[in-house]
Amino acid sequence: MNHVSVGDCGCGHSFRRFVSAKEKQEFLEDYKDQLKKELDAVDEHLGEIKRK
């Protein structure tokens, strides 16, 4: 994984082809955080459905 999108849009495109190890780590940590938030939202929606 030598190239990663580091743009804010999340569209998967970046003007740069290669990023530093630090940038990769920051990207992956942010991605992990976004996945956790998504999972929390899914759990919340499931709880709402079950209460109906």
mmCIF file with all atom_site columns, N, CA and C in Angstrom:
data_model
loop_
_atom_site.group_PDB
_atom_site.id
_atom_site.type_symbol
_atom_site.label_atom_id
_atom_site.label_alt_id
_atom_site.label_comp_id
_atom_site.label_asym_id
_atom_site.label_entity_id
_atom_site.label_seq_id
_atom_site.pdbx_PDB_ins_code
_atom_site.Cartn_x
_atom_site.Cartn_y
_atom_site.Cartn_z
_atom_site.occupancy
_atom_site.B_iso_or_equiv
_atom_site.pdbx_formal_charge
_atom_site.auth_seq_id
_atom_site.auth_comp_id
_atom_site.auth_asym_id
_atom_site.auth_atom_id
_atom_site.pdbx_PDB_model_num
ATOM 1   N N  . MET A 1 1  ? 0.843   -1.174 0.000  1.00 0.00 ? 1  MET A N  1
ATOM 2   C CA . MET A 1 1  ? 0.000   0.000  0.000  1.00 0.00 ? 1  MET A CA 1
ATOM 3   C C  . MET A 1 1  ? 0.886   1.234  0.000  1.00 0.00 ? 1  MET A C  1
ATOM 4   N N  . ASN A 1 2  ? 1.394   1.566  -1.151 1.00 0.00 ? 2  ASN A N  1
ATOM 5   C CA . ASN A 1 2  ? 2.266   2.726  -1.272 1.00 0.00 ? 2  ASN A CA 1
ATOM 6   C C  . ASN A 1 2  ? 1.521   4.002  -1.588 1.00 0.00 ? 2  ASN A C  1
ATOM 7   N N  . HIS A 1 3  ? 0.302   3.884  -2.058 1.00 0.00 ? 3  HIS A N  1
ATOM 8   C CA . HIS A 1 3  ? -0.458  5.089  -2.325 1.00 0.00 ? 3  HIS A CA 1
ATOM 9   C C  . HIS A 1 3  ? -1.828  4.987  -1.670 1.00 0.00 ? 3  HIS A C  1
ATOM 10  N N  . VAL A 1 4  ? -2.213  6.087  -1.076 1.00 0.00 ? 4  VAL A N  1
ATOM 11  C CA . VAL A 1 4  ? -3.453  6.168  -0.314 1.00 0.00 ? 4  VAL A CA 1
ATOM 12  C C  . VAL A 1 4  ? -4.068  7.520  -0.582 1.00 0.00 ? 4  VAL A C  1
ATOM 13  N N  . SER A 1 5  ? -5.372  7.549  -0.663 1.00 0.00 ? 5  SER A N  1
ATOM 14  C CA . SER A 1 5  ? -6.039  8.842  -0.794 1.00 0.00 ? 5  SER A CA 1
ATOM 15  C C  . SER A 1 5  ? -5.998  9.547  0.545  1.00 0.00 ? 5  SER A C  1
ATOM 16  N N  . VAL A 1 6  ? -5.443  10.731 0.558  1.00 0.00 ? 6  VAL A N  1
ATOM 17  C CA . VAL A 1 6  ? -5.389  11.495 1.797  1.00 0.00 ? 6  VAL A CA 1
ATOM 18  C C  . VAL A 1 6  ? -6.261  12.738 1.709  1.00 0.00 ? 6  VAL A C  1
ATOM 19  N N  . GLY A 1 7  ? -7.075  12.813 0.670  1.00 0.00 ? 7  GLY A N  1
ATOM 20  C CA . GLY A 1 7  ? -7.949  13.965 0.495  1.00 0.00 ? 7  GLY A CA 1
ATOM 21  C C  . GLY A 1 7  ? -9.114  13.934 1.470  1.00 0.00 ? 7  GLY A C  1
ATOM 22  N N  . ASP A 1 8  ? -9.695  15.081 1.706  1.00 0.00 ? 8  ASP A N  1
ATOM 23  C CA . ASP A 1 8  ? -10.816 15.195 2.633  1.00 0.00 ? 8  ASP A CA 1
ATOM 24  C C  . ASP A 1 8  ? -12.132 14.719 2.046  1.00 0.00 ? 8  ASP A C  1
ATOM 25  N N  . CYS A 1 9  ? -12.207 14.587 0.737  1.00 0.00 ? 9  CYS A N  1
ATOM 26  C CA . CYS A 1 9  ? -13.479 14.263 0.107  1.00 0.00 ? 9  CYS A CA 1
ATOM 27  C C  . CYS A 1 9  ? -13.871 12.805 0.290  1.00 0.00 ? 9  CYS A C  1
ATOM 28  N N  . GLY A 1 10 ? -12.913 11.922 0.553  1.00 0.00 ? 10 GLY A N  1
ATOM 29  C CA . GLY A 1 10 ? -13.221 10.510 0.704  1.00 0.00 ? 10 GLY A CA 1
ATOM 30  C C  . GLY A 1 10 ? -13.551 9.828  -0.610 1.00 0.00 ? 10 GLY A C  1
ATOM 31  N N  . CYS A 1 11 ? -13.286 10.504 -1.712 1.00 0.00 ? 11 CYS A N  1
ATOM 32  C CA . CYS A 1 11 ? -13.653 9.971  -3.028 1.00 0.00 ? 11 CYS A CA 1
ATOM 33  C C  . CYS A 1 11 ? -12.617 8.998  -3.575 1.00 0.00 ? 11 CYS A C  1
ATOM 34  N N  . GLY A 1 12 ? -11.501 8.838  -2.902 1.00 0.00 ? 12 GLY A N  1
ATOM 35  C CA . GLY A 1 12 ? -10.492 7.893  -3.339 1.00 0.00 ? 12 GLY A CA 1
ATOM 36  C C  . GLY A 1 12 ? -9.485  8.465  -4.317 1.00 0.00 ? 12 GLY A C  1
ATOM 37  N N  . HIS A 1 13 ? -9.530  9.756  -4.569 1.00 0.00 ? 13 HIS A N  1
ATOM 38  C CA . HIS A 1 13 ? -8.599  10.375 -5.500 1.00 0.00 ? 13 HIS A CA 1
ATOM 39  C C  . HIS A 1 13 ? -7.719  11.383 -4.779 1.00 0.00 ? 13 HIS A C  1
ATOM 40  N N  . SER A 1 14 ? -6.493  11.424 -5.173 1.00 0.00 ? 14 SER A N  1
ATOM 41  C CA . SER A 1 14 ? -5.546  12.367 -4.613 1.00 0.00 ? 14 SER A CA 1
ATOM 42  C C  . SER A 1 14 ? -4.614  12.812 -5.733 1.00 0.00 ? 14 SER A C  1
ATOM 43  N N  . PHE A 1 15 ? -4.139  14.032 -5.662 1.00 0.00 ? 15 PHE A N  1
ATOM 44  C CA . PHE A 1 15 ? -3.201  14.498 -6.674 1.00 0.00 ? 15 PHE A CA 1
ATOM 45  C C  . PHE A 1 15 ? -1.828  13.881 -6.465 1.00 0.00 ? 15 PHE A C  1
ATOM 46  N N  . ARG A 1 16 ? -1.600  13.292 -5.297 1.00 0.00 ? 16 ARG A N  1
ATOM 47  C CA . ARG A 1 16 ? -0.311  12.656 -5.000 1.00 0.00 ? 16 ARG A CA 1
ATOM 48  C C  . ARG A 1 16 ? -0.437  11.151 -5.127 1.00 0.00 ? 16 ARG A C  1
ATOM 49  N N  . ARG A 1 17 ? 0.585   10.539 -5.642 1.00 0.00 ? 17 ARG A N  1
ATOM 50  C CA . ARG A 1 17 ? 0.562   9.091  -5.791 1.00 0.00 ? 17 ARG A CA 1
ATOM 51  C C  . ARG A 1 17 ? 1.124   8.378  -4.564 1.00 0.00 ? 17 ARG A C  1
ATOM 52  N N  . PHE A 1 18 ? 2.110   8.975  -3.907 1.00 0.00 ? 18 PHE A N  1
ATOM 53  C CA . PHE A 1 18 ? 2.750   8.341  -2.757 1.00 0.00 ? 18 PHE A CA 1
ATOM 54  C C  . PHE A 1 18 ? 2.625   9.237  -1.533 1.00 0.00 ? 18 PHE A C  1
ATOM 55  N N  . VAL A 1 19 ? 2.458   8.608  -0.399 1.00 0.00 ? 19 VAL A N  1
ATOM 56  C CA . VAL A 1 19 ? 2.364   9.340  0.861  1.00 0.00 ? 19 VAL A CA 1
ATOM 57  C C  . VAL A 1 19 ? 3.354   8.742  1.847  1.00 0.00 ? 19 VAL A C  1
ATOM 58  N N  . SER A 1 20 ? 3.693   9.520  2.856  1.00 0.00 ? 20 SER A N  1
ATOM 59  C CA . SER A 1 20 ? 4.650   9.050  3.855  1.00 0.00 ? 20 SER A CA 1
ATOM 60  C C  . SER A 1 20 ? 3.993   8.034  4.780  1.00 0.00 ? 20 SER A C  1
ATOM 61  N N  . ALA A 1 21 ? 4.821   7.318  5.516  1.00 0.00 ? 21 ALA A N  1
ATOM 62  C CA . ALA A 1 21 ? 4.318   6.339  6.478  1.00 0.00 ? 21 ALA A CA 1
ATOM 63  C C  . ALA A 1 21 ? 3.440   7.021  7.528  1.00 0.00 ? 21 ALA A C  1
ATOM 64  N N  . LYS A 1 22 ? 3.833   8.232  7.947  1.00 0.00 ? 22 LYS A N  1
ATOM 65  C CA . LYS A 1 22 ? 3.048   8.966  8.937  1.00 0.00 ? 22 LYS A CA 1
ATOM 66  C C  . LYS A 1 22 ? 1.673   9.314  8.374  1.00 0.00 ? 22 LYS A C  1
ATOM 67  N N  . GLU A 1 23 ? 1.620   9.754  7.118  1.00 0.00 ? 23 GLU A N  1
ATOM 68  C CA . GLU A 1 23 ? 0.341   10.079 6.486  1.00 0.00 ? 23 GLU A CA 1
ATOM 69  C C  . GLU A 1 23 ? -0.534  8.840  6.341  1.00 0.00 ? 23 GLU A C  1
ATOM 70  N N  . LYS A 1 24 ? 0.079   7.717  5.971  1.00 0.00 ? 24 LYS A N  1
ATOM 71  C CA . LYS A 1 24 ? -0.667  6.459  5.862  1.00 0.00 ? 24 LYS A CA 1
ATOM 72  C C  . LYS A 1 24 ? -1.277  6.087  7.191  1.00 0.00 ? 24 LYS A C  1
ATOM 73  N N  . GLN A 1 25 ? -0.484  6.213  8.263  1.00 0.00 ? 25 GLN A N  1
ATOM 74  C CA . GLN A 1 25 ? -0.966  5.875  9.595  1.00 0.00 ? 25 GLN A CA 1
ATOM 75  C C  . GLN A 1 25 ? -2.128  6.786  9.983  1.00 0.00 ? 25 GLN A C  1
ATOM 76  N N  . GLU A 1 26 ? -1.988  8.088  9.727  1.00 0.00 ? 26 GLU A N  1
ATOM 77  C CA . GLU A 1 26 ? -3.059  9.031  10.053 1.00 0.00 ? 26 GLU A CA 1
ATOM 78  C C  . GLU A 1 26 ? -4.328  8.712  9.260  1.00 0.00 ? 26 GLU A C  1
ATOM 79  N N  . PHE A 1 27 ? -4.158  8.393  7.972  1.00 0.00 ? 27 PHE A N  1
ATOM 80  C CA . PHE A 1 27 ? -5.298  8.037  7.139  1.00 0.00 ? 27 PHE A CA 1
ATOM 81  C C  . PHE A 1 27 ? -6.002  6.806  7.697  1.00 0.00 ? 27 PHE A C  1
ATOM 82  N N  . LEU A 1 28 ? -5.222  5.784  8.036  1.00 0.00 ? 28 LEU A N  1
ATOM 83  C CA . LEU A 1 28 ? -5.808  4.541  8.527  1.00 0.00 ? 28 LEU A CA 1
ATOM 84  C C  . LEU A 1 28 ? -6.466  4.721  9.892  1.00 0.00 ? 28 LEU A C  1
ATOM 85  N N  . GLU A 1 29 ? -5.870  5.540  10.754 1.00 0.00 ? 29 GLU A N  1
ATOM 86  C CA . GLU A 1 29 ? -6.489  5.801  12.055 1.00 0.00 ? 29 GLU A CA 1
ATOM 87  C C  . GLU A 1 29 ? -7.810  6.552  11.884 1.00 0.00 ? 29 GLU A C  1
ATOM 88  N N  . ASP A 1 30 ? -7.846  7.499  10.959 1.00 0.00 ? 30 ASP A N  1
ATOM 89  C CA . ASP A 1 30 ? -9.090  8.224  10.684 1.00 0.00 ? 30 ASP A CA 1
ATOM 90  C C  . ASP A 1 30 ? -10.127 7.274  10.092 1.00 0.00 ? 30 ASP A C  1
ATOM 91  N N  . TYR A 1 31 ? -9.708  6.425  9.186  1.00 0.00 ? 31 TYR A N  1
ATOM 92  C CA . TYR A 1 31 ? -10.610 5.450  8.575  1.00 0.00 ? 31 TYR A CA 1
ATOM 93  C C  . TYR A 1 31 ? -11.190 4.516  9.646  1.00 0.00 ? 31 TYR A C  1
ATOM 94  N N  . LYS A 1 32 ? -10.352 4.064  10.551 1.00 0.00 ? 32 LYS A N  1
ATOM 95  C CA . LYS A 1 32 ? -10.796 3.194  11.644 1.00 0.00 ? 32 LYS A CA 1
ATOM 96  C C  . LYS A 1 32 ? -11.828 3.914  12.504 1.00 0.00 ? 32 LYS A C  1
ATOM 97  N N  . ASP A 1 33 ? -11.584 5.189  12.810 1.00 0.00 ? 33 ASP A N  1
ATOM 98  C CA . ASP A 1 33 ? -12.527 5.983  13.597 1.00 0.00 ? 33 ASP A CA 1
ATOM 99  C C  . ASP A 1 33 ? -13.860 6.118  12.865 1.00 0.00 ? 33 ASP A C  1
ATOM 100 N N  . GLN A 1 34 ? -13.811 6.364  11.561 1.00 0.00 ? 34 GLN A N  1
ATOM 101 C CA . GLN A 1 34 ? -15.042 6.488  10.777 1.00 0.00 ? 34 GLN A CA 1
ATOM 102 C C  . GLN A 1 34 ? -15.809 5.168  10.755 1.00 0.00 ? 34 GLN A C  1
ATOM 103 N N  . LEU A 1 35 ? -15.109 4.056  10.665 1.00 0.00 ? 35 LEU A N  1
ATOM 104 C CA . LEU A 1 35 ? -15.772 2.751  10.698 1.00 0.00 ? 35 LEU A CA 1
ATOM 105 C C  . LEU A 1 35 ? -16.457 2.506  12.038 1.00 0.00 ? 35 LEU A C  1
ATOM 106 N N  . LYS A 1 36 ? -15.809 2.894  13.124 1.00 0.00 ? 36 LYS A N  1
ATOM 107 C CA . LYS A 1 36 ? -16.413 2.736  14.455 1.00 0.00 ? 36 LYS A CA 1
ATOM 108 C C  . LYS A 1 36 ? -17.682 3.582  14.562 1.00 0.00 ? 36 LYS A C  1
ATOM 109 N N  . LYS A 1 37 ? -17.640 4.808  14.040 1.00 0.00 ? 37 LYS A N  1
ATOM 110 C CA . LYS A 1 37 ? -18.820 5.675  14.069 1.00 0.00 ? 37 LYS A CA 1
ATOM 111 C C  . LYS A 1 37 ? -19.946 5.081  13.233 1.00 0.00 ? 37 LYS A C  1
ATOM 112 N N  . GLU A 1 38 ? -19.592 4.511  12.101 1.00 0.00 ? 38 GLU A N  1
ATOM 113 C CA . GLU A 1 38 ? -20.591 3.881  11.242 1.00 0.00 ? 38 GLU A CA 1
ATOM 114 C C  . GLU A 1 38 ? -21.238 2.700  11.959 1.00 0.00 ? 38 GLU A C  1
ATOM 115 N N  . LEU A 1 39 ? -20.426 1.889  12.633 1.00 0.00 ? 39 LEU A N  1
ATOM 116 C CA . LEU A 1 39 ? -20.948 0.745  13.375 1.00 0.00 ? 39 LEU A CA 1
ATOM 117 C C  . LEU A 1 39 ? -21.868 1.202  14.504 1.00 0.00 ? 39 LEU A C  1
ATOM 118 N N  . ASP A 1 40 ? -21.494 2.264  15.208 1.00 0.00 ? 40 ASP A N  1
ATOM 119 C CA . ASP A 1 40 ? -22.353 2.812  16.258 1.00 0.00 ? 40 ASP A CA 1
ATOM 120 C C  . ASP A 1 40 ? -23.696 3.245  15.681 1.00 0.00 ? 40 ASP A C  1
ATOM 121 N N  . ALA A 1 41 ? -23.682 3.882  14.525 1.00 0.00 ? 41 ALA A N  1
ATOM 122 C CA . ALA A 1 41 ? -24.918 4.334  13.892 1.00 0.00 ? 41 ALA A CA 1
ATOM 123 C C  . ALA A 1 41 ? -25.775 3.149  13.463 1.00 0.00 ? 41 ALA A C  1
ATOM 124 N N  . VAL A 1 42 ? -25.157 2.102  12.934 1.00 0.00 ? 42 VAL A N  1
ATOM 125 C CA . VAL A 1 42 ? -25.902 0.900  12.546 1.00 0.00 ? 42 VAL A CA 1
ATOM 126 C C  . VAL A 1 42 ? -26.553 0.277  13.774 1.00 0.00 ? 42 VAL A C  1
ATOM 127 N N  . ASP A 1 43 ? -25.806 0.173  14.867 1.00 0.00 ? 43 ASP A N  1
ATOM 128 C CA . ASP A 1 43 ? -26.365 -0.376 16.103 1.00 0.00 ? 43 ASP A CA 1
ATOM 129 C C  . ASP A 1 43 ? -27.544 0.464  16.587 1.00 0.00 ? 43 ASP A C  1
ATOM 130 N N  . GLU A 1 44 ? -27.414 1.774  16.480 1.00 0.00 ? 44 GLU A N  1
ATOM 131 C CA . GLU A 1 44 ? -28.490 2.673  16.888 1.00 0.00 ? 44 GLU A CA 1
ATOM 132 C C  . GLU A 1 44 ? -29.745 2.437  16.044 1.00 0.00 ? 44 GLU A C  1
ATOM 133 N N  . HIS A 1 45 ? -29.568 2.327  14.753 1.00 0.00 ? 45 HIS A N  1
ATOM 134 C CA . HIS A 1 45 ? -30.707 2.085  13.865 1.00 0.00 ? 45 HIS A CA 1
ATOM 135 C C  . HIS A 1 45 ? -31.335 0.722  14.127 1.00 0.00 ? 45 HIS A C  1
ATOM 136 N N  . LEU A 1 46 ? -30.527 -0.279 14.373 1.00 0.00 ? 46 LEU A N  1
ATOM 137 C CA . LEU A 1 46 ? -31.072 -1.598 14.701 1.00 0.00 ? 46 LEU A CA 1
ATOM 138 C C  . LEU A 1 46 ? -31.894 -1.537 15.994 1.00 0.00 ? 46 LEU A C  1
ATOM 139 N N  . GLY A 1 47 ? -31.401 -0.794 16.975 1.00 0.00 ? 47 GLY A N  1
ATOM 140 C CA . GLY A 1 47 ? -32.142 -0.649 18.223 1.00 0.00 ? 47 GLY A CA 1
ATOM 141 C C  . GLY A 1 47 ? -33.482 0.032  18.002 1.00 0.00 ? 47 GLY A C  1
ATOM 142 N N  . GLU A 1 48 ? -33.526 1.035  17.118 1.00 0.00 ? 48 GLU A N  1
ATOM 143 C CA . GLU A 1 48 ? -34.782 1.714  16.811 1.00 0.00 ? 48 GLU A CA 1
ATOM 144 C C  . GLU A 1 48 ? -35.764 0.768  16.131 1.00 0.00 ? 48 GLU A C  1
ATOM 145 N N  . ILE A 1 49 ? -35.254 -0.056 15.224 1.00 0.00 ? 49 ILE A N  1
ATOM 146 C CA . ILE A 1 49 ? -36.118 -1.010 14.521 1.00 0.00 ? 49 ILE A CA 1
ATOM 147 C C  . ILE A 1 49 ? -36.670 -2.026 15.506 1.00 0.00 ? 49 ILE A C  1
ATOM 148 N N  . LYS A 1 50 ? -35.851 -2.514 16.407 1.00 0.00 ? 50 LYS A N  1
ATOM 149 C CA . LYS A 1 50 ? -36.290 -3.532 17.358 1.00 0.00 ? 50 LYS A CA 1
ATOM 150 C C  . LYS A 1 50 ? -37.327 -3.000 18.338 1.00 0.00 ? 50 LYS A C  1
ATOM 151 N N  . ARG A 1 51 ? -37.273 -1.686 18.642 1.00 0.00 ? 51 ARG A N  1
ATOM 152 C CA . ARG A 1 51 ? -38.225 -1.096 19.572 1.00 0.00 ? 51 ARG A CA 1
ATOM 153 C C  . ARG A 1 51 ? -39.604 -0.887 18.954 1.00 0.00 ? 51 ARG A C  1
ATOM 154 N N  . LYS A 1 52 ? -39.688 -0.927 17.637 1.00 0.00 ? 52 LYS A N  1
ATOM 155 C CA . LYS A 1 52 ? -40.967 -0.690 16.948 1.00 0.00 ? 52 LYS A CA 1
ATOM 156 C C  . LYS A 1 52 ? -41.869 -1.882 17.002 1.00 0.00 ? 52 LYS A C  1
#
